[in-house]
mmCIF file of C-alpha atoms in Angstrom:
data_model
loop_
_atom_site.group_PDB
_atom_site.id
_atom_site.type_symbol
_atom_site.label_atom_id
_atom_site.label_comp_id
_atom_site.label_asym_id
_atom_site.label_seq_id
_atom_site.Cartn_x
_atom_site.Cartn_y
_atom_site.Cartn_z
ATOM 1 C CA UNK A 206 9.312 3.102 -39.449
ATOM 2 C CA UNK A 207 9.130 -0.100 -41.141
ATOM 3 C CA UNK A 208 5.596 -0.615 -40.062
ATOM 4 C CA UNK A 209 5.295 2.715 -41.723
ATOM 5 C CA UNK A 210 6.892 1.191 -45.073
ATOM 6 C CA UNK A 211 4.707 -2.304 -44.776
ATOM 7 C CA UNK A 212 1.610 0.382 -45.138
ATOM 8 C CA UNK A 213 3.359 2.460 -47.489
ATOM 9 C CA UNK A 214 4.249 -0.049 -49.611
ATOM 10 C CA UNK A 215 0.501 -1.661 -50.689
ATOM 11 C CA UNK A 216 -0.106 1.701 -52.783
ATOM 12 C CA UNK A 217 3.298 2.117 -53.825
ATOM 13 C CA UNK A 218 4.169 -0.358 -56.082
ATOM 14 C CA UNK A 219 3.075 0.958 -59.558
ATOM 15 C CA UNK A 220 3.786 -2.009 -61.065
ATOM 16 C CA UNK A 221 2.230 -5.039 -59.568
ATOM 17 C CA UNK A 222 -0.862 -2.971 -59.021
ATOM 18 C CA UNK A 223 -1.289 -2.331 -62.783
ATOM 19 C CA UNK A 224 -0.714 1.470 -62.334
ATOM 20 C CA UNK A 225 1.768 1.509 -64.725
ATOM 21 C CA UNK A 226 0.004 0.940 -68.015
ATOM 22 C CA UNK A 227 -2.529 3.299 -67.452
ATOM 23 C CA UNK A 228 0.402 5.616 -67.084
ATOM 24 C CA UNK A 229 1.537 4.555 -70.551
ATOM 25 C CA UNK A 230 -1.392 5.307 -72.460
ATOM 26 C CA UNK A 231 -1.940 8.780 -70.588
ATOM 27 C CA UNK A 232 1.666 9.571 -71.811
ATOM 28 C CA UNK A 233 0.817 8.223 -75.398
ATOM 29 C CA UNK A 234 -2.721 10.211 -75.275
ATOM 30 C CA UNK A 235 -0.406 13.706 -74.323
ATOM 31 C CA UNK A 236 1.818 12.848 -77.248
ATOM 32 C CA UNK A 237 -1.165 12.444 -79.834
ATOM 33 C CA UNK A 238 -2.836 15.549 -78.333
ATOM 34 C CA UNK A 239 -0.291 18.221 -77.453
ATOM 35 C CA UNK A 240 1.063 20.509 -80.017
ATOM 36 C CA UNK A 241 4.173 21.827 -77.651
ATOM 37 C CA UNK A 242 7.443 20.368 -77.977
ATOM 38 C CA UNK A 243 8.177 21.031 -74.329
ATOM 39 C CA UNK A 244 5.481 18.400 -73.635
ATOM 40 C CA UNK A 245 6.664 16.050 -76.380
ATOM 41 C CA UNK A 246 9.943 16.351 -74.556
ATOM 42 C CA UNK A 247 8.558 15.564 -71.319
ATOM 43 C CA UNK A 248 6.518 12.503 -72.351
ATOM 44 C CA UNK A 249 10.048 10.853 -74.236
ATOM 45 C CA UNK A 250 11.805 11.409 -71.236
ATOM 46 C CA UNK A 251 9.043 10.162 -68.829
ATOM 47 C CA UNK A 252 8.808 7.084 -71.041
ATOM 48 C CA UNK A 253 12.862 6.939 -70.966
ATOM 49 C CA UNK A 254 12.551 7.110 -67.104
ATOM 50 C CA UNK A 255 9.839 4.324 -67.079
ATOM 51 C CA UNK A 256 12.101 1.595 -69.251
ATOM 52 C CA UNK A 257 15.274 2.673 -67.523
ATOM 53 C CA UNK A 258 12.927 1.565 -64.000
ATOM 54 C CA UNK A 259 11.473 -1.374 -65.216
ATOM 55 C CA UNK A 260 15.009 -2.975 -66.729
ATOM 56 C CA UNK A 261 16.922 -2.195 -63.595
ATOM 57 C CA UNK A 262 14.328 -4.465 -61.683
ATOM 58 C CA UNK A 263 14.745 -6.844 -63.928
ATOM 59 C CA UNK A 264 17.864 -6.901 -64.718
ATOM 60 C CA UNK A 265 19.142 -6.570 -61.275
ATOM 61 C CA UNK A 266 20.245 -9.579 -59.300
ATOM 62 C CA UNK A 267 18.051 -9.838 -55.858
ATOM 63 C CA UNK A 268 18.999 -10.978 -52.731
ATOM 64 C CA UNK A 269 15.657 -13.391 -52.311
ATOM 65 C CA UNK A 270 14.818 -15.919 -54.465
ATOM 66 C CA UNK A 271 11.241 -15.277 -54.413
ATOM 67 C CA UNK A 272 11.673 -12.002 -56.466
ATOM 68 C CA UNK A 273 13.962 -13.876 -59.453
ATOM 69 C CA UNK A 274 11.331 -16.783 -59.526
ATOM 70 C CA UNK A 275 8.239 -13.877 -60.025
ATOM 71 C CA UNK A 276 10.401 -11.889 -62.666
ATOM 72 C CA UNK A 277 9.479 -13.898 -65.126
ATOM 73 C CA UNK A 278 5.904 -13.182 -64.335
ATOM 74 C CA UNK A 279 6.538 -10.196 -63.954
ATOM 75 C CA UNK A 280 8.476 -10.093 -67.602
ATOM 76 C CA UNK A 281 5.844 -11.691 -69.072
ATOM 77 C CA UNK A 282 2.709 -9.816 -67.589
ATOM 78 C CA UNK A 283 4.670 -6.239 -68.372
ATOM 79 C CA UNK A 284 5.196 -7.748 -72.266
ATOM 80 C CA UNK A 285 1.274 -8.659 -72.394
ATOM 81 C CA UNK A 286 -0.080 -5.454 -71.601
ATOM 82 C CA UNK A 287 2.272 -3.054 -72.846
ATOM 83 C CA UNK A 288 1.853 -2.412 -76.517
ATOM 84 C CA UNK A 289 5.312 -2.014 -77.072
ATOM 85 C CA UNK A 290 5.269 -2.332 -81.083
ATOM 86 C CA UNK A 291 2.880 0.694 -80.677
ATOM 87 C CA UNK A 292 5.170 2.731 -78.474
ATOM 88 C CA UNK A 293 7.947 2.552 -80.529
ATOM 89 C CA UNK A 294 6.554 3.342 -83.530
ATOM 90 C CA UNK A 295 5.331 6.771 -81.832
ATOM 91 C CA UNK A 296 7.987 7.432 -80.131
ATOM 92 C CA UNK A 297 10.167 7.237 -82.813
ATOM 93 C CA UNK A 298 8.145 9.403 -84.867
ATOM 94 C CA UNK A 299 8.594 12.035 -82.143
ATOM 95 C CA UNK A 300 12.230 11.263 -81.464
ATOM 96 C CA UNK A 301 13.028 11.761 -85.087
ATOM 97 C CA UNK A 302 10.902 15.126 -85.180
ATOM 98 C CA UNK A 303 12.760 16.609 -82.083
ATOM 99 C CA UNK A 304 15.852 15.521 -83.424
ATOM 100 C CA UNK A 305 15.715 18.633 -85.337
ATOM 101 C CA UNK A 306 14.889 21.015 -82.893
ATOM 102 C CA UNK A 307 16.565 20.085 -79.722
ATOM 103 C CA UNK A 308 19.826 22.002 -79.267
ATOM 104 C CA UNK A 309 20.266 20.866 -76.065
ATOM 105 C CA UNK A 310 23.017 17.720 -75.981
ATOM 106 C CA UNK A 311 22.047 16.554 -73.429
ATOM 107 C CA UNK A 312 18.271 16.162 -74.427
ATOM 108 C CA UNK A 313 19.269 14.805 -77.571
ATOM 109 C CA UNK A 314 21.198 12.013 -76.114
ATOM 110 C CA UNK A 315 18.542 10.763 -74.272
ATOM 111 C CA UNK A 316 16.266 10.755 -76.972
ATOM 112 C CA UNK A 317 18.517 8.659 -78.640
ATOM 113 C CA UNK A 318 19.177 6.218 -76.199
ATOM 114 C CA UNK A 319 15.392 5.830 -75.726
ATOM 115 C CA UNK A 320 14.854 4.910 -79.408
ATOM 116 C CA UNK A 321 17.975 2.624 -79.170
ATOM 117 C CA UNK A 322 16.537 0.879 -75.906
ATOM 118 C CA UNK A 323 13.011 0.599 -77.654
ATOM 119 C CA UNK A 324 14.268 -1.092 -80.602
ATOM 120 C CA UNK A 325 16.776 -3.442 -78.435
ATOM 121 C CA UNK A 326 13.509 -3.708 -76.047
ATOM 122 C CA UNK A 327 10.392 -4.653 -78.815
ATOM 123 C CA UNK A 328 12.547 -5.129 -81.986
ATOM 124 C CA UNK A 329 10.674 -8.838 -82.280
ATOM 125 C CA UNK A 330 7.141 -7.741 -82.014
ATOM 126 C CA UNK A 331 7.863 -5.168 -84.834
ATOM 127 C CA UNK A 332 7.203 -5.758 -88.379
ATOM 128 C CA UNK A 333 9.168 -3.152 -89.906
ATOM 129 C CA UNK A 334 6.969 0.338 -89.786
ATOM 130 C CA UNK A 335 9.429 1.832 -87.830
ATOM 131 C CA UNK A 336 12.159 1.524 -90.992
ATOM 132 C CA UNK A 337 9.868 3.176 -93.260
ATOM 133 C CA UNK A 338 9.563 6.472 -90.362
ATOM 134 C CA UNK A 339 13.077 6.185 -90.806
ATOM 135 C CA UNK A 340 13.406 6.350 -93.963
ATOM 136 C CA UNK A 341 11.144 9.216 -94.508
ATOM 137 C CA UNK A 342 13.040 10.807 -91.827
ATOM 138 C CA UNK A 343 15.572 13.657 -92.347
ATOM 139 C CA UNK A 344 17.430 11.547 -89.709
ATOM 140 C CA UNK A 345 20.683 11.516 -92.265
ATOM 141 C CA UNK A 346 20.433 15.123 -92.465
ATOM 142 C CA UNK A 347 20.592 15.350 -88.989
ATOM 143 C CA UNK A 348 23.263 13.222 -88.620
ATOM 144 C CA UNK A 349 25.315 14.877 -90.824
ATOM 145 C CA UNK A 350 24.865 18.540 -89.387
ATOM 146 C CA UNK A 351 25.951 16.326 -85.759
ATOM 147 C CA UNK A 352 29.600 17.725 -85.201
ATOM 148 C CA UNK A 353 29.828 16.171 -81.324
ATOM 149 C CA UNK A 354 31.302 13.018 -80.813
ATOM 150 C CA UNK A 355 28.853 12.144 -78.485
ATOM 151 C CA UNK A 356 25.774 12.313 -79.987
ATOM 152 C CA UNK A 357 28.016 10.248 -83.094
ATOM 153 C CA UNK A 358 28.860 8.189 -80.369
ATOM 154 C CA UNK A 359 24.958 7.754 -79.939
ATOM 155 C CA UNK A 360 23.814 7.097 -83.246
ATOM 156 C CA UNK A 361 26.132 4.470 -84.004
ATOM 157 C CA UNK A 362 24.613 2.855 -80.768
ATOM 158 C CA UNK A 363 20.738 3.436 -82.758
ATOM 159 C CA UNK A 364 22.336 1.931 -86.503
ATOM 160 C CA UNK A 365 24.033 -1.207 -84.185
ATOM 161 C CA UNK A 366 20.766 -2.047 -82.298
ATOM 162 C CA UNK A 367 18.441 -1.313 -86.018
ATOM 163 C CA UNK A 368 21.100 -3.446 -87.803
ATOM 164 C CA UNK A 369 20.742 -6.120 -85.563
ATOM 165 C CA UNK A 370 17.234 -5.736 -84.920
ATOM 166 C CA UNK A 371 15.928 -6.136 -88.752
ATOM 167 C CA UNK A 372 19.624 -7.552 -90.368
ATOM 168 C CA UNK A 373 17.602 -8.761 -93.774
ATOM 169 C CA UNK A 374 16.277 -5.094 -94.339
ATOM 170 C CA UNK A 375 17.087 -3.381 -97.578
ATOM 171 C CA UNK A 376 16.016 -0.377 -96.191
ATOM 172 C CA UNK A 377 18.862 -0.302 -93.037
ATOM 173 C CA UNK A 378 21.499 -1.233 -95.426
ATOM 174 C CA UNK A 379 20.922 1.351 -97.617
ATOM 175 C CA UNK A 380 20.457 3.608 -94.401
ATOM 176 C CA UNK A 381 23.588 2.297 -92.744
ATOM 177 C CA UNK A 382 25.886 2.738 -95.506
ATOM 178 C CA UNK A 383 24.629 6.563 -95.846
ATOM 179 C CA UNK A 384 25.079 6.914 -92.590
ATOM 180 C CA UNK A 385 28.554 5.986 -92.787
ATOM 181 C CA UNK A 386 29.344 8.265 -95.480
ATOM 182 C CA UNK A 387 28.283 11.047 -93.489
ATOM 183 C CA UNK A 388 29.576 10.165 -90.695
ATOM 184 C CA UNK A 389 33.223 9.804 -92.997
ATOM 185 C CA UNK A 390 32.717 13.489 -93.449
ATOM 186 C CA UNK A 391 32.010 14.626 -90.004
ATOM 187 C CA UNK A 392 33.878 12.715 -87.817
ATOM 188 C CA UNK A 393 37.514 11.106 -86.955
ATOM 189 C CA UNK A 394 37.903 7.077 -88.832
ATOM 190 C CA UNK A 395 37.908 5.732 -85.377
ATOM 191 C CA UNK A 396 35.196 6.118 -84.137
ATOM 192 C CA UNK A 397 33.461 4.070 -87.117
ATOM 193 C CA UNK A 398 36.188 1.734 -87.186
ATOM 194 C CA UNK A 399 35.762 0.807 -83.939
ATOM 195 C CA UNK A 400 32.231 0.023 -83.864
ATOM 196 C CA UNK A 401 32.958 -2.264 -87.594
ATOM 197 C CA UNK B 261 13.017 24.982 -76.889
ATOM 198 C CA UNK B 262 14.165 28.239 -75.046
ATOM 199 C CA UNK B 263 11.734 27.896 -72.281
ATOM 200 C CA UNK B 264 13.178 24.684 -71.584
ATOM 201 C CA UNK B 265 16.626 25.634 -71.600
ATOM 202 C CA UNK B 266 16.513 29.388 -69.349
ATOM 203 C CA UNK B 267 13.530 30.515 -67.330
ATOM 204 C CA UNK B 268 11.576 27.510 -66.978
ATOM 205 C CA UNK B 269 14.970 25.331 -65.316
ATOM 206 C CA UNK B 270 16.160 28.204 -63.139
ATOM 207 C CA UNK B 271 12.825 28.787 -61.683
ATOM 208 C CA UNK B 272 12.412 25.438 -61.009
ATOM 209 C CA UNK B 273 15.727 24.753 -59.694
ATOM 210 C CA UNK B 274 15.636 27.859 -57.339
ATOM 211 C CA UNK B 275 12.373 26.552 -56.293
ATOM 212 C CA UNK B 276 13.454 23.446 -55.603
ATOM 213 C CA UNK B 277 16.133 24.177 -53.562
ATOM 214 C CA UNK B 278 14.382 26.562 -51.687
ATOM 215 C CA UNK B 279 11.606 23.967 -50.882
ATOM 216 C CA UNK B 280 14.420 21.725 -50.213
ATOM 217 C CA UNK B 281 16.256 23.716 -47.729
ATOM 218 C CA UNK B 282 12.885 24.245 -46.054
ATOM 219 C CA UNK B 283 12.428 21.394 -45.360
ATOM 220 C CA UNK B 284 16.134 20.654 -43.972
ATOM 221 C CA UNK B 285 15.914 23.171 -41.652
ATOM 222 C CA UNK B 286 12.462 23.712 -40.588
ATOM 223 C CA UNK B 287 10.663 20.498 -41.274
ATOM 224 C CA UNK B 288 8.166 20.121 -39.017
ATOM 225 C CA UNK B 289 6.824 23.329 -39.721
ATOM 226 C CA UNK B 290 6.942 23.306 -43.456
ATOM 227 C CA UNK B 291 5.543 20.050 -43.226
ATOM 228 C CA UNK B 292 2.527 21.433 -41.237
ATOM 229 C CA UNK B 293 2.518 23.879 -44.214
ATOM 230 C CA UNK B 294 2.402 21.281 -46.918
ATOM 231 C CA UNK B 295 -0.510 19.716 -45.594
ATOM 232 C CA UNK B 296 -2.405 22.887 -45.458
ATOM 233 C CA UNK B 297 -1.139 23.668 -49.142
ATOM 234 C CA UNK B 298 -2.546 19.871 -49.999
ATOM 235 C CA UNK B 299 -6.045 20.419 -48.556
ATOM 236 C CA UNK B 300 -6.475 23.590 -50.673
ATOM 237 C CA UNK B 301 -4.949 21.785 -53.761
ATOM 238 C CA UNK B 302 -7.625 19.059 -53.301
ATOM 239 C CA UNK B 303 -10.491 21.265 -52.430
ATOM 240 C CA UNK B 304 -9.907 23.709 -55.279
ATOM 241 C CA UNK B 305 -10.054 24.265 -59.042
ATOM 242 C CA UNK B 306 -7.352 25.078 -61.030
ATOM 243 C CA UNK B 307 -9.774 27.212 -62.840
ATOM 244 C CA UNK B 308 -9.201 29.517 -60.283
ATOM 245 C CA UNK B 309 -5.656 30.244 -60.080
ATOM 246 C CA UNK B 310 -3.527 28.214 -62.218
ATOM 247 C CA UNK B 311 -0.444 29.373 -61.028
ATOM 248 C CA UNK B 312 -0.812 28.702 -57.778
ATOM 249 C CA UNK B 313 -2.400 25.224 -58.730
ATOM 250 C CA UNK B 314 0.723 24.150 -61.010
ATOM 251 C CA UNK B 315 3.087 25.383 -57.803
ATOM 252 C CA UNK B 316 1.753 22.604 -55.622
ATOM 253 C CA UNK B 317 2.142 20.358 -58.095
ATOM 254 C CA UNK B 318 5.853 20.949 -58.368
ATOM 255 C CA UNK B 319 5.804 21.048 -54.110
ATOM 256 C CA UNK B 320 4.036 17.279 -54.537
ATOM 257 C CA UNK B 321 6.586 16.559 -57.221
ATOM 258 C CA UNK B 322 9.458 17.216 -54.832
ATOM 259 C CA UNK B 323 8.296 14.746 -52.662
ATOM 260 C CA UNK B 324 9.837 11.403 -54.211
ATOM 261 C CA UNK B 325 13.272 13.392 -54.191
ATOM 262 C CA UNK B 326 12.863 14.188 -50.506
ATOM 263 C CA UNK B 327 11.750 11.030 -49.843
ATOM 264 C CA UNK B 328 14.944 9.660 -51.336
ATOM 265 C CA UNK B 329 16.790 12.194 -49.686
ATOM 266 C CA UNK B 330 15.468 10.786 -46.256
ATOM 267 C CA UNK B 331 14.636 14.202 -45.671
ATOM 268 C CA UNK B 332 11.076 12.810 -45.293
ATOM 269 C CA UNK B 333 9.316 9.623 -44.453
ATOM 270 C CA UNK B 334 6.534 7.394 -45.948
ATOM 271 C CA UNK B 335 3.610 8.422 -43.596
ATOM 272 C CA UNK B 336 4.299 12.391 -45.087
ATOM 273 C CA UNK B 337 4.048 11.637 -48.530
ATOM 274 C CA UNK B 338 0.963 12.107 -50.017
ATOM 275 C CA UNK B 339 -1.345 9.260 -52.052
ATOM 276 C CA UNK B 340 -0.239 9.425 -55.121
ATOM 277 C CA UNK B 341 -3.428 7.920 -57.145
ATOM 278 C CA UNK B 342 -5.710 10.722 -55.692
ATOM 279 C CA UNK B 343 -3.038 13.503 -56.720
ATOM 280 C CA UNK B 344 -2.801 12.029 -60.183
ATOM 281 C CA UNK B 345 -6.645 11.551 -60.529
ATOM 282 C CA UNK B 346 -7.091 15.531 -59.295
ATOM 283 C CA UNK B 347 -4.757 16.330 -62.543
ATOM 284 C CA UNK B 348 -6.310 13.523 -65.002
ATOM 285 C CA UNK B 349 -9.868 15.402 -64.278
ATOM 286 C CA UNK B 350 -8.625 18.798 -65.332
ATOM 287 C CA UNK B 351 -6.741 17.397 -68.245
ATOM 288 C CA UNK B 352 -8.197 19.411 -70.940
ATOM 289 C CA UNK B 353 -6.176 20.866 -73.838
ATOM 290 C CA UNK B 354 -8.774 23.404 -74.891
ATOM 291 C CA UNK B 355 -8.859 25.190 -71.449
ATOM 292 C CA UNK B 356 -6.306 28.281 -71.692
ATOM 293 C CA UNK B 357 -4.245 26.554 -68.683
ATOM 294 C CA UNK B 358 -4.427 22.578 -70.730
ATOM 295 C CA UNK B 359 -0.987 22.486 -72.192
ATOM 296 C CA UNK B 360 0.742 23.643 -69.039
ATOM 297 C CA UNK B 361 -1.291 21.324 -66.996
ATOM 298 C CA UNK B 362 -0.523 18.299 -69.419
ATOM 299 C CA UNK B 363 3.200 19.133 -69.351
ATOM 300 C CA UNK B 364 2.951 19.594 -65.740
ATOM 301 C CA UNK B 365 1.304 15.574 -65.287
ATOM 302 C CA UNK B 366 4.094 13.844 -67.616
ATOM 303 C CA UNK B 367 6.641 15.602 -65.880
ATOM 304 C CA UNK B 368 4.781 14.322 -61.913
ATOM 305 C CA UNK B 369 4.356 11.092 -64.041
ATOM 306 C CA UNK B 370 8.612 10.813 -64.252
ATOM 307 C CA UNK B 371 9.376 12.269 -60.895
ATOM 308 C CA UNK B 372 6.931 9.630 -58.889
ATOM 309 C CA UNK B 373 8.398 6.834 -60.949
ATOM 310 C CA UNK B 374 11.403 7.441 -59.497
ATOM 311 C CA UNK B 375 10.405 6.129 -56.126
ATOM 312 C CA UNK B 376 7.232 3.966 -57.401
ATOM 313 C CA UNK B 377 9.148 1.830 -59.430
ATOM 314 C CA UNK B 378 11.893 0.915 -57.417
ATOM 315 C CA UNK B 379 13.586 -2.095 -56.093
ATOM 316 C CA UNK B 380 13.267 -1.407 -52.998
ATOM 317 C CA UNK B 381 9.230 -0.780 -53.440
ATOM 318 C CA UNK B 382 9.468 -4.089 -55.367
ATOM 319 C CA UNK B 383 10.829 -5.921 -52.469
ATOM 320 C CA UNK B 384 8.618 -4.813 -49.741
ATOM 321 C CA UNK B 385 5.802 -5.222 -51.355
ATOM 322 C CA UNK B 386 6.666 -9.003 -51.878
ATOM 323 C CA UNK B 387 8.674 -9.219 -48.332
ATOM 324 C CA UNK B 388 4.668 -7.466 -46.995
ATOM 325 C CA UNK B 389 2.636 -9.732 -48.844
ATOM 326 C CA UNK B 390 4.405 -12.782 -47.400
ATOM 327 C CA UNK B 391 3.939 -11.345 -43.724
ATOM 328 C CA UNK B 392 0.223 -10.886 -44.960
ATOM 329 C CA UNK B 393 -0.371 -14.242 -46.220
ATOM 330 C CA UNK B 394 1.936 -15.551 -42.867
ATOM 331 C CA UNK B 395 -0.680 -13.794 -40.509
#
């Protein structure tokens, strides 16, 4: 069994063999060329999948020393080749479009967690595109027609990370404080208060 | 969005647990069945019956969930880089089956990413190498 796992294991590992990125830019290529939102769906959530992996390795706290001493190898190899300024820019774009036609909560909320972990993720190599997609947006119409807590719940986690992501931004005030407004309208005070 | 939300999830699901239950209860034999169902998969086009092609593909997609299940081990699971490179050389979105069969690869993309980025992948790999290196 474990001899079975030793031999296993040299094609397995997606991401020290480099797999990965090619991965990437196939999902990126699908986004640019696919015309179904079933398939745009599909990509985000492949893409959510993918960060959620790669942060739990990181993240996690390993037994052997040898893995925490190649993390940040690992870190910095997965930050040179991934285009991450890039990603978030179209996935955004996407996220922002589906916003609008997802009904489904639960889709929704994982589209915007995957935005949020993008901008918390790349938010340093960015210089600022992703405000302007924003802004041209309907995003605060969106947010205003949201009546679960949940997916309020969710946005205010997307403002937080965008607020402290670009804090100088004229653009994010002016955002936030509409956001706010609506959110005034559509939801209970605490919710708001408790993220200010 | 309505395929996403009715048909297309129940089908799946009931296929799914079918396959699942399969291989539960009879798993030698549908695993002697999978293999045949790979050799055609690889040998054919899916030119030639799309349907049946994108139903292997969701078999070979249940395998990182069985595989986490235990219900199957590492020397039954396929190679993953020659079932992705059958799918990237169909990949064409102006054949009548392209969209399907690009939905169908992001979606094997996220279920093999499940096992293929793992920690426990990460660690043998490293915990392999050393034994490698040792030898």
């Amino acid at each position: 069994m474990i001899f079975y796992d030793f031999l296993f294991i040299r094609f397995i590992n997606l991401i020290l063999d480099d797999q990965i990125y090619g991965f990437i830019d196939n999902i990126l290529k699908c986004i640019s060329f696919t015309k179904n939102n079933l398939t745009l769906i599909n990509s985000c959530l492949a893409f959510r999948i993918i960060i959620i992996k790669i942060d739990k390795i990181i993240k996690e706290q390993n037994v052997f020393n040898i893995l925490e001493n190649d993390k940040e190898n690992l870190i910095e190899n997965i930050n040179k080749k991934v285009n991450w300024t890039n990603i978030l820019i179209i996935i955004t774009k996407i996220c922002l479009y589906l916003f609008d036609h997802v009904q489904s909560a639960e889709i929704s909320l994982s589209l915007i967690n995957l935005v949020t972990n993008l901008i918390e993720k790349c938010h340093f190599q960015c210089d600022g595109q992703i405000l302007d997609s924003i802004k041209n947006s309907s995003l605060i119409n969106i947010i205003s027609n949201t009546t679960d807590e949940f997916r309020l719940h969710a946005f205010l986690d997307m403002f937080k990370a965008l607020l402290i992501a670009f804090p100088s931004s004229d653009i994010i005030v002016q955002l936030s404080l509409k956001f706010i407004t609506n959110l005034f309208r559509v939801s209970n005070k605490t919710i708001i208060l408790t993220y200010i | 969005m309505d395929t996403y939300s009715s048909n297309n999830l129940h089908w799946q699901g009931l296929y799914k647990y079918t396959i699942e239950s399969l291989f539960t209860s009879f798993s030698s034999v549908t695993l002697k069945c999978t293999k045949e169902i790979l050799t055609i998969f690889f040998n054919d086009s899916p030119e030639n019956n799309y349907p049946v092609f994108e139903s292997v593909i969701h078999l070979i997609n249940l395998m990182p969930i069985l595989y986490n299940k235990l219900q199957i081990t590492n020397k039954n699971i396929i190679d993953y880089t020659s079932f992705f490179q059958k799918i990237e050389k169909h990949l064409d979105i102006n054949k009548p089956y392209g969209e399907s069969l690009l939905n169908s690869y992001v979606i094997s993309i996220a279920k093999w990413c499940e096992i293929l980025i793992s920690r426990k992948s990460y660690m043998l790999y490293f915990i392999f190498y050393i034994i490698y290196d040792f030898l």
